Short mmCIF file of C-alpha atoms in Angstrom, two decimals:
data_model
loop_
_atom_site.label_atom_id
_atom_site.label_comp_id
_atom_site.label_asym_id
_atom_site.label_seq_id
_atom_site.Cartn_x
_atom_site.Cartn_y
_atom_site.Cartn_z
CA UNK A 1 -4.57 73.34 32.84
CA UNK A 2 -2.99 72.19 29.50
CA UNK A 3 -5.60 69.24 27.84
CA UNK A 4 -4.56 66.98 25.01
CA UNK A 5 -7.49 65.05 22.64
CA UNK A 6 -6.84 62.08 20.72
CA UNK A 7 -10.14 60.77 19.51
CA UNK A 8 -9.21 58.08 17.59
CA UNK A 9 -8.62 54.82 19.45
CA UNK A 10 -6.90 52.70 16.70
CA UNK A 11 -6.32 53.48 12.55
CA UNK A 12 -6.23 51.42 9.70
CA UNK A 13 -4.14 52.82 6.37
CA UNK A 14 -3.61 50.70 3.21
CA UNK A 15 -0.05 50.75 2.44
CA UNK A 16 1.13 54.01 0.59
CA UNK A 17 -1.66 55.86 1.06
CA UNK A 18 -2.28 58.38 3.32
CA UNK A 19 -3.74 59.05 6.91
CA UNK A 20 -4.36 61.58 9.06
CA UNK A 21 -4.31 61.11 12.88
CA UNK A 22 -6.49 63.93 14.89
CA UNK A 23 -5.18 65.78 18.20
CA UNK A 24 -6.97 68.83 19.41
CA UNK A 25 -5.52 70.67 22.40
CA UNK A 26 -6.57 73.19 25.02
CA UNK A 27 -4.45 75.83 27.06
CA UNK A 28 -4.83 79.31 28.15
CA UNK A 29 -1.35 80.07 27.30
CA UNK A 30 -0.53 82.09 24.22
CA UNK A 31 2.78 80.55 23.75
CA UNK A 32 3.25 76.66 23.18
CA UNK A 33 4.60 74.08 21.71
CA UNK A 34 2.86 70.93 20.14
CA UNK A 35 4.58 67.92 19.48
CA UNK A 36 4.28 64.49 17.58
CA UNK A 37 5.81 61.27 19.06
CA UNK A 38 5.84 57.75 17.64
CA UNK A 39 5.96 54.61 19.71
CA UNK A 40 7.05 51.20 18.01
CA UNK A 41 6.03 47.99 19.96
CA UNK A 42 9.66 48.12 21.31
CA UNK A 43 8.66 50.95 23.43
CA UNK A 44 10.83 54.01 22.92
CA UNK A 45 9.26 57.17 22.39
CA UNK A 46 10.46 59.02 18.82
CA UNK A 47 10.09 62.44 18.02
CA UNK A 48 8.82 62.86 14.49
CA UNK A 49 7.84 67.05 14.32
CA UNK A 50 7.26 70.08 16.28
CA UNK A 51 4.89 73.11 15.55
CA UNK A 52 5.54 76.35 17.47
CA UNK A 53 2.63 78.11 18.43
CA UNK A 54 3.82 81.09 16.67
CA UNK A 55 5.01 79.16 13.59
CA UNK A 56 3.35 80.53 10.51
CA UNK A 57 3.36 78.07 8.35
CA UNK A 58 2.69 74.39 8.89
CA UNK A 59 5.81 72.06 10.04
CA UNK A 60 6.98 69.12 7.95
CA UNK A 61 9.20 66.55 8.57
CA UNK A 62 9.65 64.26 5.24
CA UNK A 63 6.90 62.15 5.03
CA UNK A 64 5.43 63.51 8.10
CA UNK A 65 3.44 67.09 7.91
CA UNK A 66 1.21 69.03 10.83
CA UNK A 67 -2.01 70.26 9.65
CA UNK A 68 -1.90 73.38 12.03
CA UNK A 69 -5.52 75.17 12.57
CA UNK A 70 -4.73 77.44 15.49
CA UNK A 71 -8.33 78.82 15.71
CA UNK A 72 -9.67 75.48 16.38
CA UNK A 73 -6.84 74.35 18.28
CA UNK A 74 -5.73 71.82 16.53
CA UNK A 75 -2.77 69.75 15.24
CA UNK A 76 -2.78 66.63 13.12
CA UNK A 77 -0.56 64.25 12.07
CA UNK A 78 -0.53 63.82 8.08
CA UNK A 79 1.57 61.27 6.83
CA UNK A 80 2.22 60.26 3.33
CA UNK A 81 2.70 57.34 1.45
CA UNK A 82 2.51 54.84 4.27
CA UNK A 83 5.13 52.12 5.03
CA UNK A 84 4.86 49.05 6.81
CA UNK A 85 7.04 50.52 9.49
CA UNK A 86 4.44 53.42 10.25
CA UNK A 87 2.63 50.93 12.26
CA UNK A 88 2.67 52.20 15.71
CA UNK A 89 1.49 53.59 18.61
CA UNK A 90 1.44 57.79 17.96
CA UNK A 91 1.23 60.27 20.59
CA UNK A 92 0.50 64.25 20.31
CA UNK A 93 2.01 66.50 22.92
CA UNK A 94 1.73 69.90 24.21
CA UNK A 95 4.75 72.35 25.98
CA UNK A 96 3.45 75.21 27.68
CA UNK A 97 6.32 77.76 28.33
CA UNK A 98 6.55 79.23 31.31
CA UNK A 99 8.98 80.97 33.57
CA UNK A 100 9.57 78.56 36.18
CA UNK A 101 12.23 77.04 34.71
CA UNK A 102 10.02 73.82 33.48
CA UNK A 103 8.70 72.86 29.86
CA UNK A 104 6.99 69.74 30.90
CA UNK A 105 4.71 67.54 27.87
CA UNK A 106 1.12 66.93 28.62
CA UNK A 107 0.46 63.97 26.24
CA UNK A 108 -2.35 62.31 24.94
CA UNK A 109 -3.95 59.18 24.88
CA UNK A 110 -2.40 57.96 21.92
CA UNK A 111 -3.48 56.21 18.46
CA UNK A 112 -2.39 52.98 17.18
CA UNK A 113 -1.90 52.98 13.50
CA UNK A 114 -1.77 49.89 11.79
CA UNK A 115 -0.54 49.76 8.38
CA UNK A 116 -2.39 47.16 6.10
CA UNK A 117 -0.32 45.56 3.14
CA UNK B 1 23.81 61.66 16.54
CA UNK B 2 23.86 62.76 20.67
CA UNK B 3 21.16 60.26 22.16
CA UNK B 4 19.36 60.13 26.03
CA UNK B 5 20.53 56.52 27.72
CA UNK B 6 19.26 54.54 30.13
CA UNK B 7 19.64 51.82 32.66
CA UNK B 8 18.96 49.05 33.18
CA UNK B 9 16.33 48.68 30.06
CA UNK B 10 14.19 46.25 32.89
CA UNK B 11 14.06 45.69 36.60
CA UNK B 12 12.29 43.59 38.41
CA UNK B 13 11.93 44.16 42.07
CA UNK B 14 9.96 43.25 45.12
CA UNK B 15 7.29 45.38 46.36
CA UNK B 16 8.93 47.70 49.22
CA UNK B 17 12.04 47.37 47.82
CA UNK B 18 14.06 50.59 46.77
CA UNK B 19 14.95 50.84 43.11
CA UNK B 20 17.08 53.57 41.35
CA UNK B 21 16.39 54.48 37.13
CA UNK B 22 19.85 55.61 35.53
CA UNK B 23 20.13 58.71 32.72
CA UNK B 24 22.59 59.91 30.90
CA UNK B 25 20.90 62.94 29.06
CA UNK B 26 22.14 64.29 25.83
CA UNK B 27 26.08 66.39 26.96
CA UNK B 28 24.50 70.13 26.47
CA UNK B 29 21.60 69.45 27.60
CA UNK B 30 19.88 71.82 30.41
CA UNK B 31 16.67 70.34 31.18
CA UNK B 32 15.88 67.08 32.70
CA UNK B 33 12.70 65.14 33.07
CA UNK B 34 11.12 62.07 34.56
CA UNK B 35 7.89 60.56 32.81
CA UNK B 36 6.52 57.45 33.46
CA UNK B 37 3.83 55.60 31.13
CA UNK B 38 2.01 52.13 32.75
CA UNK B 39 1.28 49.65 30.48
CA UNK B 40 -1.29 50.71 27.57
CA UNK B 41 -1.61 54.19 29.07
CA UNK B 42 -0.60 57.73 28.53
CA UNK B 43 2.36 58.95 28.83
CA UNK B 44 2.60 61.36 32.28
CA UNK B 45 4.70 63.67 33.07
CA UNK B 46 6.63 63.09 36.86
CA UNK B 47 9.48 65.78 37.36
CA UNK B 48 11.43 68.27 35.91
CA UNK B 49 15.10 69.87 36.75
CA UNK B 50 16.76 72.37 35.92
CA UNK B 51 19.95 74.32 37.55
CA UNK B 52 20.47 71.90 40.08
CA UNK B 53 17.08 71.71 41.62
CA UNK B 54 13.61 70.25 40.76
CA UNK B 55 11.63 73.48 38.81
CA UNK B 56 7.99 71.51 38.95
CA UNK B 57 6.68 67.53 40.20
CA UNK B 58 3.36 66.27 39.31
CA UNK B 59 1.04 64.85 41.99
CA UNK B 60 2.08 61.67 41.18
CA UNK B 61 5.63 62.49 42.03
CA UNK B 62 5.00 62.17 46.24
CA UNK B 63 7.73 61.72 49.17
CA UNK B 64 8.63 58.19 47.50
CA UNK B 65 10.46 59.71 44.87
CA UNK B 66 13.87 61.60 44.16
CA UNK B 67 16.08 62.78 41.89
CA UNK B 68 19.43 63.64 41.61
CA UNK B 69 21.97 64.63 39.27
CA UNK B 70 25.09 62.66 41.38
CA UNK B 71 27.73 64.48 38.99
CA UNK B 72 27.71 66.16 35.84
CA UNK B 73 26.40 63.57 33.36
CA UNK B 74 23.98 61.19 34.97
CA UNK B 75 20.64 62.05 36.31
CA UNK B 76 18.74 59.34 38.23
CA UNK B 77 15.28 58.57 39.98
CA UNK B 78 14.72 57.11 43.39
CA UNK B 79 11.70 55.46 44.55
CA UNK B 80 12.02 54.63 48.02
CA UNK B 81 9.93 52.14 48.70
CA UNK B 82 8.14 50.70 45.31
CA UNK B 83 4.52 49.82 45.48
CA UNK B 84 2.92 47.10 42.76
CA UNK B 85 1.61 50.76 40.80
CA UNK B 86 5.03 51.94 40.42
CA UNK B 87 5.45 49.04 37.63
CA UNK B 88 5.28 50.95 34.79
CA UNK B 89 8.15 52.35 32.04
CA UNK B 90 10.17 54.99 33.06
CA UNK B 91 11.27 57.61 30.61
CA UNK B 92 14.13 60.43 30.77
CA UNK B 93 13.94 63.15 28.53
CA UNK B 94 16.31 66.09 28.69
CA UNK B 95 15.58 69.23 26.11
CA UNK B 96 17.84 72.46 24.84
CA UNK B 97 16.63 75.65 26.27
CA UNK B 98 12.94 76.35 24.13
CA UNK B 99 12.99 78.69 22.24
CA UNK B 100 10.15 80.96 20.51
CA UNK B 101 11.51 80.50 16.93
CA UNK B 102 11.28 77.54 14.71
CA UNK B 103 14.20 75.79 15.76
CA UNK B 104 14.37 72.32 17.10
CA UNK B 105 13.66 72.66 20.78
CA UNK B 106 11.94 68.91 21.00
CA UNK B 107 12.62 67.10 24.11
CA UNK B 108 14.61 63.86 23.49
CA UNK B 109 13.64 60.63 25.27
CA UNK B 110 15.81 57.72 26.05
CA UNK B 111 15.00 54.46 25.36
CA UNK B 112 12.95 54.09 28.88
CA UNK B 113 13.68 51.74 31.77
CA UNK B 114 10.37 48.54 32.66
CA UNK B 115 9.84 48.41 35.71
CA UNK B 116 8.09 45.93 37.50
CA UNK B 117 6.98 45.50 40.99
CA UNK B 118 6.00 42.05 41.95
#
């Protein structure tokens, strides 16, 4: 079974500095997918950067980069220069592939970052 | 920019009453999911389709739910008979074919439908 680990309840950043948001992960599966979601008080869910499991180097997504350690099996969220907007509820996600025809996301808790001005 | 959409955004219905959760996914789409999240939880994963049929459920996904894809753009959710734990927000996602390459293969959400049971 596919496990997702947020530790960290709830974040505080100073605006425009930066913060890192922690997600280890567990599966069996050599092939995977991990993903980073944001979720703004209004609810939807907002894809901010993917990291294959193959990927060599480590994704990035503007302001938003994944510190990738495969051997420890895990996948933070780094992101840089804070805004007020950043504030949020953010949710790591793993894909498993496999060949029945379904690539479903086994999410985490979640961590709400607030953004201090 | 191609975007999932939903309907209604809330419902409010009475326990035992039958509700149905709209989708449009995104046009070229081929894979279709249910998730649901209740209030200051997780996110959970309910059902996925693909070709026509469902390709894996979750055992929260029991004989109260159902989906269907009524025609070649909208995909919906049944539950038959809602309970007071059913309130919770419903999200549709729909995803590209993944890929083992860097390119985008994310799933896509739509902007979730609130359900609540009273």
């Amino acid at each position: 079974a596919q496990k997702i680990t947020q530790t960290q309840p709830g974040m505080f950043v100073q605006e425009k500095e930066a913060v890192t948001l922690d997600c280890t992960y567990d599966t069996s599966d050599p092939s995977y997918g991990l993903f980073w979601y944001k979720q703004p008080s209004s609810g939807e869910m907002i894809f901010l950067i993917y990291q294959g499991s193959y990927d060599q180097q480590n994704a990035t997504e503007g302001r938003y980069s994944l510190n990738f350690q495969k051997a420890r099996k895990s996948a933070n969220l780094v992101i840089s220069a804070s805004q007020l907007g950043d504030s949020a509820m953010y949710f790591c996600a793993m894909r498993v592939y496999s060949g029945a025809g379904s690539y479903q996301l086994t999410f985490g808790k979640g961590t709400k970052l607030s953004v201090i001005p | 920019e191609p975007e999932v959409t939903q309907t209604p955004s809330h419902q409010v219905t009475q326990m035992g009453q039958e509700v149905i959760l709209r989708c449009v996914p995104i046009s070229n789409h081929l894979y279709f999911y249910w998730y649901r999240q209740i209030l200051g939880q997780k996110v959970e994963f309910l059902v996925s389709f693909y070709n026509n049929e469902i390709s894996e459920k979750s055992e929260i996904f029991d004989d109260q739910f159902s989906v269907e894809r009524p025609d070649g753009s909208n995909f919906t959710l049944k539950i038959r008979s809602t309970k007071l734990e059913d309130s919770a927000m419903y999200f549709c996602a729909s995803s590209a074919r993944p890929t083992r390459d860097r390119g985008r293969s994310e799933q896509y959400f739509g902007p979730g439908t609130r359900l609540t049971v009273t």
